[in-house]
PDB file of C-alpha atoms in Angstrom:
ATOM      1  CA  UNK A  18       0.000   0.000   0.000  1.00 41.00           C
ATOM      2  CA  UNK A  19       1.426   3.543   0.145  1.00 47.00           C
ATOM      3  CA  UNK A  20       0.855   6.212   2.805  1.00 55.00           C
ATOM      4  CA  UNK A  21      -1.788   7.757   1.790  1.00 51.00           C
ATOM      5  CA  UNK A  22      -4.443   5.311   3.515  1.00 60.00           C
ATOM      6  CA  UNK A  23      -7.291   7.979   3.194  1.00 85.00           C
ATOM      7  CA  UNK A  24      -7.304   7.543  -1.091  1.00 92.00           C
ATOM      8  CA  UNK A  25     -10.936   7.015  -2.085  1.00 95.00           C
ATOM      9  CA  UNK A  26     -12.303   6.435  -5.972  1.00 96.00           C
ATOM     10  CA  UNK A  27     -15.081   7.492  -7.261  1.00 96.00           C
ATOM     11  CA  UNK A  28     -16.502   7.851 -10.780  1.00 96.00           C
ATOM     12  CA  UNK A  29     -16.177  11.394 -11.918  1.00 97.00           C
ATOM     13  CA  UNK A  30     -19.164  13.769 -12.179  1.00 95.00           C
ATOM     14  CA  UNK A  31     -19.690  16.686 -14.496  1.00 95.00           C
ATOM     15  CA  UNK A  32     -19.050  19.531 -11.502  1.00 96.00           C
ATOM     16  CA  UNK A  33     -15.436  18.253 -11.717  1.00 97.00           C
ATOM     17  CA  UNK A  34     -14.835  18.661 -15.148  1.00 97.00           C
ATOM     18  CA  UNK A  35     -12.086  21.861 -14.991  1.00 96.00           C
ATOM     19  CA  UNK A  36     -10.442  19.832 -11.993  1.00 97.00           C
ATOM     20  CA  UNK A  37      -9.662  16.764 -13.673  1.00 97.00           C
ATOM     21  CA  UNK A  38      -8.638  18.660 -17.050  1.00 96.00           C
ATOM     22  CA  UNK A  39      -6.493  21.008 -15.147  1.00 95.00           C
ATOM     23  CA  UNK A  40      -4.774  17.875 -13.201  1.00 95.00           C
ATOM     24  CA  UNK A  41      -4.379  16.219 -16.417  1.00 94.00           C
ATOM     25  CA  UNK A  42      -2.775  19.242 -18.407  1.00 91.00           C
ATOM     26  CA  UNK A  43      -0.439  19.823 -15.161  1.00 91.00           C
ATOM     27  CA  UNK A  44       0.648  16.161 -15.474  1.00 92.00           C
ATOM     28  CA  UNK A  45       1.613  16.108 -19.228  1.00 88.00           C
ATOM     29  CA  UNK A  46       2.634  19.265 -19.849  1.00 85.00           C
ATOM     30  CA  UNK A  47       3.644  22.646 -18.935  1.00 76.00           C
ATOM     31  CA  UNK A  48       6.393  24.120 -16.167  1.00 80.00           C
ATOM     32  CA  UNK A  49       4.427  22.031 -13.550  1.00 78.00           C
ATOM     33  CA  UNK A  50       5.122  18.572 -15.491  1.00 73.00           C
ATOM     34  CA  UNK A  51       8.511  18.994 -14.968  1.00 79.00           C
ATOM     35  CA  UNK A  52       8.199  17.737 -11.365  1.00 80.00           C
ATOM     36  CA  UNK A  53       6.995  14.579 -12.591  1.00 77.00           C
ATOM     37  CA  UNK A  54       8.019  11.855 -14.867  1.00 79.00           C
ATOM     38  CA  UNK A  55       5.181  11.427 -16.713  1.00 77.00           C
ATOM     39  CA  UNK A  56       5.390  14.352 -18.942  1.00 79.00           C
ATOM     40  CA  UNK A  57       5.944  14.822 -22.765  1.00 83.00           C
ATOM     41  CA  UNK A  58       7.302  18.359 -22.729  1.00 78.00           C
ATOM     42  CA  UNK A  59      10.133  17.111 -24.906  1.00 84.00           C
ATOM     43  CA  UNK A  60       7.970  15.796 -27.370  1.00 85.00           C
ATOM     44  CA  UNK A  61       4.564  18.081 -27.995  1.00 83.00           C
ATOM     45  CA  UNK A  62       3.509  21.526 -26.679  1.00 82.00           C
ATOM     46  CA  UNK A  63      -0.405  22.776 -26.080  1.00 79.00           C
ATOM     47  CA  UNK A  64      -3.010  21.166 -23.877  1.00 81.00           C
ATOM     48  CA  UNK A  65      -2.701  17.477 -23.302  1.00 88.00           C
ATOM     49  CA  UNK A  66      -6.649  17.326 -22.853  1.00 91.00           C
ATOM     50  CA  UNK A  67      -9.663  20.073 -23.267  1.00 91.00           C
ATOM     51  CA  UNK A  68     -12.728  20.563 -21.202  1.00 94.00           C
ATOM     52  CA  UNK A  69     -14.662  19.538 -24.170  1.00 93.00           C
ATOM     53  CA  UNK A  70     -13.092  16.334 -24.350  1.00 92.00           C
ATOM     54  CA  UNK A  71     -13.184  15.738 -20.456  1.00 95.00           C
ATOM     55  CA  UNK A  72     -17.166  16.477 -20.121  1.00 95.00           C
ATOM     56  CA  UNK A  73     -17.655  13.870 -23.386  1.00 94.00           C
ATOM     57  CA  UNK A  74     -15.846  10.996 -22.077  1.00 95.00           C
ATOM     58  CA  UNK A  75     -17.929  11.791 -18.136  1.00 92.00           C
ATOM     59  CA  UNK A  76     -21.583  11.850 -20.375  1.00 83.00           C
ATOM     60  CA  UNK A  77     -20.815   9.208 -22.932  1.00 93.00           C
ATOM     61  CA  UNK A  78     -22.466   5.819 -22.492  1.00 94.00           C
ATOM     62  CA  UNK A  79     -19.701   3.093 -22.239  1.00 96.00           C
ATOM     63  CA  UNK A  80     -17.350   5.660 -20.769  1.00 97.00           C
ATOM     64  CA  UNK A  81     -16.008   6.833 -16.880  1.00 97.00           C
ATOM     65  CA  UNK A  82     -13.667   8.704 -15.518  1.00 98.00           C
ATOM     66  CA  UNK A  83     -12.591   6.911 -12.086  1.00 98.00           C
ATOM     67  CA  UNK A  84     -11.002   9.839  -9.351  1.00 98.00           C
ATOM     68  CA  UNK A  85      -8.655   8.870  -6.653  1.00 97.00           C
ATOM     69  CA  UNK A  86      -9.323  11.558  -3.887  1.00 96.00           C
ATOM     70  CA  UNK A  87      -7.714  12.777  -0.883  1.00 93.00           C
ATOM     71  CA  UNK A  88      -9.940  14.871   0.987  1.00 90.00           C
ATOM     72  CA  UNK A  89     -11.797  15.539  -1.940  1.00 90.00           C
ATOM     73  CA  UNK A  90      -8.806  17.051  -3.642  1.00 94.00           C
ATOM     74  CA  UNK A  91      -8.500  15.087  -6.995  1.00 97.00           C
ATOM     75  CA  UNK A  92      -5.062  13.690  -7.011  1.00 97.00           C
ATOM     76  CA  UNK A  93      -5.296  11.645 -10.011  1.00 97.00           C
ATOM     77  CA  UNK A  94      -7.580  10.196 -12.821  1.00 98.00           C
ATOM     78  CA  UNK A  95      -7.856   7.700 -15.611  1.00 98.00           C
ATOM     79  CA  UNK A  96     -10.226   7.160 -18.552  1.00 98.00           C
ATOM     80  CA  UNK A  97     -11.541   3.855 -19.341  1.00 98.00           C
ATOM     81  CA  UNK A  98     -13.877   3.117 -22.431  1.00 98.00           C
ATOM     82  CA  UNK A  99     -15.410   0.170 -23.063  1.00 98.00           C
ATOM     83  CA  UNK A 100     -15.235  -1.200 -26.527  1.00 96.00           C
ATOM     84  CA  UNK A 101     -16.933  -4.707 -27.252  1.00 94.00           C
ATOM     85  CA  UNK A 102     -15.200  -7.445 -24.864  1.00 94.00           C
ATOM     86  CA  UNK A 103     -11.974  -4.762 -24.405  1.00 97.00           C
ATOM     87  CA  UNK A 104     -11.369  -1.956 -22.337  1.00 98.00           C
ATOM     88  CA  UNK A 105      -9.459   0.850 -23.646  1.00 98.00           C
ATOM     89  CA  UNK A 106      -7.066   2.792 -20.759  1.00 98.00           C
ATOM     90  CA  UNK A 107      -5.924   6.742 -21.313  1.00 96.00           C
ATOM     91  CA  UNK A 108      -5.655   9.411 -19.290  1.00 95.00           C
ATOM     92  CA  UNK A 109      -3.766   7.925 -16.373  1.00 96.00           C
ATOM     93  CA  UNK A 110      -2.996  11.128 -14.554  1.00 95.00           C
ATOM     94  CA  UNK A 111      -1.298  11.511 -10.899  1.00 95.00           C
ATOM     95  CA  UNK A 112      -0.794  15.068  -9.338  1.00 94.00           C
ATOM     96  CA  UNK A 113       3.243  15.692  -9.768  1.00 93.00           C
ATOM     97  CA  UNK A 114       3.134  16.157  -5.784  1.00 91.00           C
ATOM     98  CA  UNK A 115       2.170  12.720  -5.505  1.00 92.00           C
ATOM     99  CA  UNK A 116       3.612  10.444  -8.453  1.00 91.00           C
ATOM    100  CA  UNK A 117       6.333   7.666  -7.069  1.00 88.00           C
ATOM    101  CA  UNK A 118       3.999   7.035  -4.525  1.00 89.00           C
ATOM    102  CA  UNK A 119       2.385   3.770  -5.998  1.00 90.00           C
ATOM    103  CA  UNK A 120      -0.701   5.980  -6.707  1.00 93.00           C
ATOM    104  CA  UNK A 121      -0.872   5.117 -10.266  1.00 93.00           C
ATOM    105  CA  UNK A 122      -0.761   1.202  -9.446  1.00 94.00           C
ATOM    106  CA  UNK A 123      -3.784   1.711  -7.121  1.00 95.00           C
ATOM    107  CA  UNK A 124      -5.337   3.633 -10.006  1.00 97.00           C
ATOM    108  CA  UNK A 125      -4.545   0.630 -12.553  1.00 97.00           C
ATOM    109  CA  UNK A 126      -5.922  -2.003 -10.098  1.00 97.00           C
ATOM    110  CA  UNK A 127      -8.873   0.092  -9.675  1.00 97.00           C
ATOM    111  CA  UNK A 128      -9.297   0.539 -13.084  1.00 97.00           C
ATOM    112  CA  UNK A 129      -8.761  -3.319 -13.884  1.00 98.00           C
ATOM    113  CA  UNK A 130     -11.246  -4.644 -11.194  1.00 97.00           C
ATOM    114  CA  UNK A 131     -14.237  -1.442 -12.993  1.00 98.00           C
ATOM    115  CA  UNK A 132     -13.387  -3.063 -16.419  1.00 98.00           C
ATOM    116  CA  UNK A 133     -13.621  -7.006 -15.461  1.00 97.00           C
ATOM    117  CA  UNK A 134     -16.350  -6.263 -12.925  1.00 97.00           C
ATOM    118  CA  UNK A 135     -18.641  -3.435 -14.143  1.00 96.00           C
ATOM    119  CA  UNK A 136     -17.772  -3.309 -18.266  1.00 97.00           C
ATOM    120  CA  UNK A 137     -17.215  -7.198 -18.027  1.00 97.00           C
ATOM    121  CA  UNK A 138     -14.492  -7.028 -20.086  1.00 98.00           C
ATOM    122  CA  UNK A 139     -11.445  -9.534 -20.634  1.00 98.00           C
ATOM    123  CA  UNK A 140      -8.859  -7.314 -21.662  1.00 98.00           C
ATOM    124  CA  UNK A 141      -7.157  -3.767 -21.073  1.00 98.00           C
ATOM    125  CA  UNK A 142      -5.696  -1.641 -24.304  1.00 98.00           C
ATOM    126  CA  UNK A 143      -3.608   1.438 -24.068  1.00 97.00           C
ATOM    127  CA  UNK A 144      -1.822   3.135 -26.662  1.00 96.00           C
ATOM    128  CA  UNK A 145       1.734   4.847 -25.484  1.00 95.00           C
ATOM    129  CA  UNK A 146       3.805   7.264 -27.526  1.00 93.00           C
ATOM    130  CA  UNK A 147       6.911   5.109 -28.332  1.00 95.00           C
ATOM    131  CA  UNK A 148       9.376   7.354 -27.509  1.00 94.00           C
ATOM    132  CA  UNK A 149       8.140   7.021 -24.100  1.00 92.00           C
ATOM    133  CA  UNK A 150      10.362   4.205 -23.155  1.00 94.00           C
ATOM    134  CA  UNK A 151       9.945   4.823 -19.569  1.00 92.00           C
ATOM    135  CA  UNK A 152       6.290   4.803 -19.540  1.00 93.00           C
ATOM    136  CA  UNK A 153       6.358   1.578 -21.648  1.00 96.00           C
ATOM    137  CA  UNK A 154       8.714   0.215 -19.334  1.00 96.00           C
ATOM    138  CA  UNK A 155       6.020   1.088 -16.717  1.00 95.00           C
ATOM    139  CA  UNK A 156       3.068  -0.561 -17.850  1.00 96.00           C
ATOM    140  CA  UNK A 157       5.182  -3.720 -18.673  1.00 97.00           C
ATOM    141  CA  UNK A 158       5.811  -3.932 -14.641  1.00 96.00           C
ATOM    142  CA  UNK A 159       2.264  -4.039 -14.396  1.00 96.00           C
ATOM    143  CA  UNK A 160       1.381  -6.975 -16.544  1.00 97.00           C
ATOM    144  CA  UNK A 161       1.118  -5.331 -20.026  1.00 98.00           C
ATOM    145  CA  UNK A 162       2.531  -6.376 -22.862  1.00 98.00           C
ATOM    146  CA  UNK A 163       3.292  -5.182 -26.166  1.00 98.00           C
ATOM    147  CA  UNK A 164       1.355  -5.850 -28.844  1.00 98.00           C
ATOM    148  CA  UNK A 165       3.901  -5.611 -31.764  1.00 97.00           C
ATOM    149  CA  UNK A 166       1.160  -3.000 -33.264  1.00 97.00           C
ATOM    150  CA  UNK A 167       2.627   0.547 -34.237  1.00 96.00           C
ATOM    151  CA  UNK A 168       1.293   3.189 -36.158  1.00 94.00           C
ATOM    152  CA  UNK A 169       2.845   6.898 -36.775  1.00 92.00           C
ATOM    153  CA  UNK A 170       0.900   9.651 -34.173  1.00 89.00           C
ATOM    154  CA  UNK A 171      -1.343  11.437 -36.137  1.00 84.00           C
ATOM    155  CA  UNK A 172      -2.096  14.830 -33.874  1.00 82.00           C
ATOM    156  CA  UNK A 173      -5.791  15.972 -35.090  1.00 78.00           C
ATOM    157  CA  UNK A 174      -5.895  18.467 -32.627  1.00 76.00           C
ATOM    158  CA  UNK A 175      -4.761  21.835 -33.834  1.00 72.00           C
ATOM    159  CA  UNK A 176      -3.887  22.977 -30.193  1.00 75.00           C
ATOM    160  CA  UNK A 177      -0.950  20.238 -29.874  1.00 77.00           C
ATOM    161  CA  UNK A 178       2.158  20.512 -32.113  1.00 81.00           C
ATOM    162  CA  UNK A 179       4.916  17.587 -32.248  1.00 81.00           C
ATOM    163  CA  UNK A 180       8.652  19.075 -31.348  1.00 83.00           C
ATOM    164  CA  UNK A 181       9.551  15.703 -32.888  1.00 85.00           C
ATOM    165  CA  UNK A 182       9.668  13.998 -36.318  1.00 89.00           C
ATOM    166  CA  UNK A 183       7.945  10.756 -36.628  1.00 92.00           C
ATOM    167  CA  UNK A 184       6.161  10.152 -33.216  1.00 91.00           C
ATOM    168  CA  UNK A 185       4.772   6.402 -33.221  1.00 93.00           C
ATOM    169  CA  UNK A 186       1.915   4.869 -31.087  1.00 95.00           C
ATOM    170  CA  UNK A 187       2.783   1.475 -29.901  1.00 97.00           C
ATOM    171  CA  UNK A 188      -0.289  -0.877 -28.507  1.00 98.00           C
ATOM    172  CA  UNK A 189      -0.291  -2.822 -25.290  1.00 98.00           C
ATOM    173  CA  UNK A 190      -2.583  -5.029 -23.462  1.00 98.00           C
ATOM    174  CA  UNK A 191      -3.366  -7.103 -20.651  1.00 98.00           C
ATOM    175  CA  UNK A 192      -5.571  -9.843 -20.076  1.00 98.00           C
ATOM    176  CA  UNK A 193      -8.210  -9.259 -17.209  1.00 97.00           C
TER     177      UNK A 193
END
């Protein structure tokens, strides 16, 4: 376990909509991400995630946002979709004050036991930018493995801009 006994998860609601898009931007990107080892800084600029895009996934059918708390302060988040017998995983965010704390694996497990248990699916998929080796490296501790799938990124956002040539997508998965 880590320290932080009082960590409670709940799906996210609409009312929290700039919190978790603010975490998630803070994590990715920016002059905060630099605390943490989860950003991309070297590799894209702009907004990791929009408010748009974070009130869609909390009112789409098929779709939640599970919060790990700490006295109501949202301290990290993840996005899980449900997609026939497969569960797709993004958005694994945890607040750069709290990331080597084993907050993420609680957030994983959490987000494993929702997609067997509520979406009654038998497998997790994430995507990871490939020249995130460390991140790759990180999901392959927890059980993951790589698919041997890889297509180029294709940004379709006009807010985000590569800082890098040929940025690649490589798939992963886990059965549940």
């Amino acid at each position: 376990m880590n320290e932080f006994q009082e960590i409670k998860f709940s799906a996210a609601l609409p009312e929290q909509v700039d919190e978790i898009c603010n975490l998630v931007n803070s994590v990715y990107r920016g002059e905060e991400a630099e605390k943490g080892w989860t950003n991309d800084n070297n590799l894209m600029e702009g907004p990791r995630i929009t408010i748009e895009q974070v009130a869609k996934y909390i009112n789409r059918e098929n779709n939640v946002i599970i919060l790990a708390l700490i006295e109501n302060k949202i301290i990290g988040c993840v996005h899980l979709k449900k997609i026939n017998n497969n569960c797709d995983l993004s958005m694994l965010s945890v607040d750069v004050n709290y990331q080597n704390k084993k907050i993420g694996r609680e957030i994983i497990n959490k987000s494993e036991d929702y997609a067997k248990n509520v979406f009654r699916c038998t497998e997790m998929e994430l995507n990871v930018i490939g020249q995130r080796k460390e991140l790759i490296d990180y999901y392959l501790i927890r059980g993951y493995i790589l698919t041997g799938k890889e297509e180029p990124c294709i940004i379709k956002e006009s807010f985000i801009k590569a800082k890098v040539n040929d940025l690649y997508i490589v798939f992963m998965v886990k059965k549940l």
